[in-house]
């Protein structure tokens, strides 16, 4: 039995992934249906089939991105560990996940810019921060978890803007100062 070449169950996901790639390369302002369709390797008309407009596509893309970040927190901090192991996990999270690459830093800051102006995107960032803090609260009290979350966000901003990489020893010192002995 022949399959319909137009049936492509993964198309919507490819479009969302391509949208994140285009945002990372050109910013939200430079993201168009045409560029996303080209990056996804799909016909331009399929954009409006899967999404009512650019805002719906951006929300789907940033929702996926936010879930990926929160999933990373949960993966790093979800298991039982000692306090020292949890501190090491936070340092690894910052250095290996948050600072994973320029793409993630750019996407985070593009989302922050939207969230600063639009309540719907602020709800996405708030939900992600809540999940991140819950993961941190498996090992630290609520206030320390909130401070660590703020530290992680602040370090990501510095990493995105600084010309030299943030040193692991500095990250560990920051975590130690927030968490304490």
Coordinates of C-alpha atoms in Angstrom, one line a residue:
X1 CA 0.0 0.0 0.0
X2 CA 1.5 3.3 -1.1
X3 CA 1.7 6.1 1.5
X4 CA 0.6 9.6 0.8
X5 CA 3.7 11.8 0.3
X6 CA 1.8 14.8 1.6
X7 CA 1.2 13.1 4.9
X8 CA 4.0 14.1 7.2
X9 CA 3.2 13.6 10.9
X10 CA 6.5 15.2 11.9
X11 CA 6.1 18.4 9.9
X12 CA 4.7 20.5 12.8
X13 CA 7.6 19.5 15.0
X14 CA 10.1 20.2 12.3
X15 CA 8.6 23.7 11.8
X16 CA 8.8 24.4 15.5
X17 CA 12.5 23.2 15.6
X18 CA 13.2 25.3 12.5
X19 CA 11.6 28.3 14.1
X20 CA 13.9 28.1 17.1
X21 CA 16.9 27.8 14.7
X22 CA 15.8 30.9 12.8
X23 CA 15.2 32.8 16.0
X24 CA 18.7 31.9 17.2
X25 CA 20.2 33.0 13.9
X26 CA 18.1 36.1 13.1
X27 CA 16.2 37.0 16.3
X28 CA 12.4 37.2 16.7
X29 CA 12.3 40.3 14.6
X30 CA 14.0 38.5 11.7
X31 CA 11.8 35.4 11.9
X32 CA 9.3 35.1 9.1
X33 CA 7.1 32.3 7.8
X34 CA 9.2 32.1 4.7
X35 CA 12.5 31.7 6.5
X36 CA 11.0 29.1 8.9
X37 CA 9.5 27.1 6.0
X38 CA 12.8 27.2 4.2
X39 CA 14.7 26.0 7.3
X40 CA 12.1 23.3 7.9
X41 CA 12.2 22.1 4.3
X42 CA 8.4 22.5 4.0
X43 CA 6.1 24.4 1.6
X44 CA 5.3 27.9 2.7
X45 CA 1.6 27.1 2.6
X46 CA 2.0 24.4 5.3
X47 CA 2.9 27.2 7.8
X48 CA -0.7 28.5 7.9
X49 CA -2.0 24.9 7.9
X50 CA -0.2 24.2 11.2
X51 CA -0.2 27.7 12.8
X52 CA -2.8 30.5 12.7
X53 CA 0.0 33.1 12.6
X54 CA 3.5 34.0 13.7
X55 CA 2.5 34.5 17.3
X56 CA 1.1 31.0 17.6
X57 CA 4.3 29.6 16.0
X58 CA 6.5 31.7 18.4
X59 CA 4.5 30.6 21.4
X60 CA 4.8 26.9 20.3
X61 CA 8.6 27.3 19.8
X62 CA 9.2 29.1 23.0
X63 CA 7.0 26.7 24.9
X64 CA 9.1 23.8 23.6
X65 CA 12.3 25.7 24.5
X66 CA 11.1 26.5 28.0
X67 CA 10.1 22.8 28.6
X68 CA 13.6 21.7 27.4
X69 CA 15.3 24.0 29.9
X70 CA 13.0 22.9 32.8
X71 CA 13.5 19.2 31.7
X72 CA 17.3 19.8 32.0
X73 CA 16.9 21.1 35.6
X74 CA 14.8 18.1 36.5
X75 CA 17.3 15.7 34.9
X76 CA 20.2 17.1 36.7
X77 CA 18.5 17.6 40.1
X78 CA 15.8 14.9 40.1
X79 CA 17.7 12.1 41.9
X80 CA 18.7 11.7 45.5
X81 CA 22.1 13.1 46.2
X82 CA 24.0 14.7 49.0
X83 CA 24.1 18.5 49.4
X84 CA 27.7 18.6 47.9
X85 CA 26.5 16.5 45.0
X86 CA 23.6 18.8 44.5
X87 CA 25.9 21.8 44.5
X88 CA 28.1 20.1 41.9
X89 CA 24.9 19.3 39.9
X90 CA 24.0 23.0 39.9
X91 CA 27.5 24.0 38.7
X92 CA 27.3 21.3 36.0
X93 CA 23.8 22.6 35.1
X94 CA 25.2 26.2 34.7
X95 CA 28.3 25.2 32.8
X96 CA 27.1 22.4 30.7
X97 CA 23.4 23.1 30.1
X98 CA 22.8 26.8 30.5
X99 CA 26.1 27.7 28.9
X100 CA 25.7 24.8 26.4
X101 CA 26.0 27.1 23.4
X102 CA 25.4 30.5 22.0
X103 CA 22.1 29.2 20.5
X104 CA 20.5 28.6 23.9
X105 CA 21.7 31.9 25.3
X106 CA 20.3 33.8 22.4
X107 CA 17.0 31.9 22.6
X108 CA 16.7 32.7 26.3
X109 CA 17.3 36.4 25.8
X110 CA 14.9 36.6 22.8
X111 CA 12.3 35.0 25.1
X112 CA 13.1 37.4 27.9
X113 CA 12.6 40.3 25.6
X114 CA 9.1 39.0 24.6
X115 CA 8.2 38.2 28.2
X116 CA 9.2 41.8 29.3
X117 CA 6.5 43.1 26.9
X118 CA 3.8 40.4 26.7
X119 CA 2.1 38.7 29.6
X120 CA 1.6 35.4 27.7
X121 CA 5.3 35.0 27.3
X122 CA 5.9 36.0 30.8
X123 CA 3.7 33.2 31.9
X124 CA 5.9 30.8 29.9
X125 CA 9.0 32.1 31.7
X126 CA 7.3 32.0 35.0
X127 CA 6.2 28.4 34.5
X128 CA 9.7 27.4 33.6
X129 CA 11.2 29.2 36.6
X130 CA 8.6 27.4 38.8
X131 CA 9.7 24.0 37.5
X132 CA 13.3 24.9 37.9
X133 CA 12.8 26.0 41.5
X134 CA 10.9 22.9 42.3
X135 CA 13.9 20.8 41.0
X136 CA 16.2 22.9 43.1
X137 CA 14.0 22.6 46.2
X138 CA 14.6 18.8 46.2
X139 CA 18.0 19.8 47.7
X140 CA 17.7 23.3 49.0
X141 CA 15.2 25.3 51.0
X142 CA 12.8 27.5 49.0
X143 CA 14.7 30.8 49.5
X144 CA 18.0 29.2 48.5
X145 CA 16.4 27.7 45.4
X146 CA 15.0 31.1 44.4
X147 CA 18.5 32.7 44.9
X148 CA 20.2 29.9 42.9
X149 CA 17.6 30.3 40.1
X150 CA 18.4 34.1 40.0
X151 CA 22.1 33.3 40.1
X152 CA 21.7 31.0 37.1
X153 CA 19.7 33.6 35.1
X154 CA 22.2 36.3 36.0
X155 CA 25.2 34.2 35.0
X156 CA 23.5 33.4 31.7
X157 CA 23.1 37.1 30.9
X158 CA 26.8 37.7 31.8
X159 CA 27.9 34.7 29.7
X160 CA 25.9 35.9 26.7
X161 CA 27.4 39.4 26.9
X162 CA 31.0 38.7 28.1
X163 CA 33.8 38.1 25.6
X164 CA 35.5 35.5 27.9
X165 CA 33.9 32.3 29.1
X166 CA 32.8 32.1 32.8
X167 CA 35.3 30.1 34.7
X168 CA 34.0 26.9 36.5
X169 CA 35.8 27.9 39.7
X170 CA 33.9 31.2 39.7
X171 CA 30.6 29.4 39.2
X172 CA 31.4 27.0 42.0
X173 CA 32.3 29.9 44.3
X174 CA 29.1 31.7 43.5
X175 CA 27.0 28.6 44.2
X176 CA 28.9 28.0 47.5
X177 CA 28.2 31.6 48.6
X178 CA 24.5 31.3 47.8
X179 CA 24.1 27.8 49.4
X180 CA 26.5 28.2 52.2
X181 CA 28.4 25.4 54.0

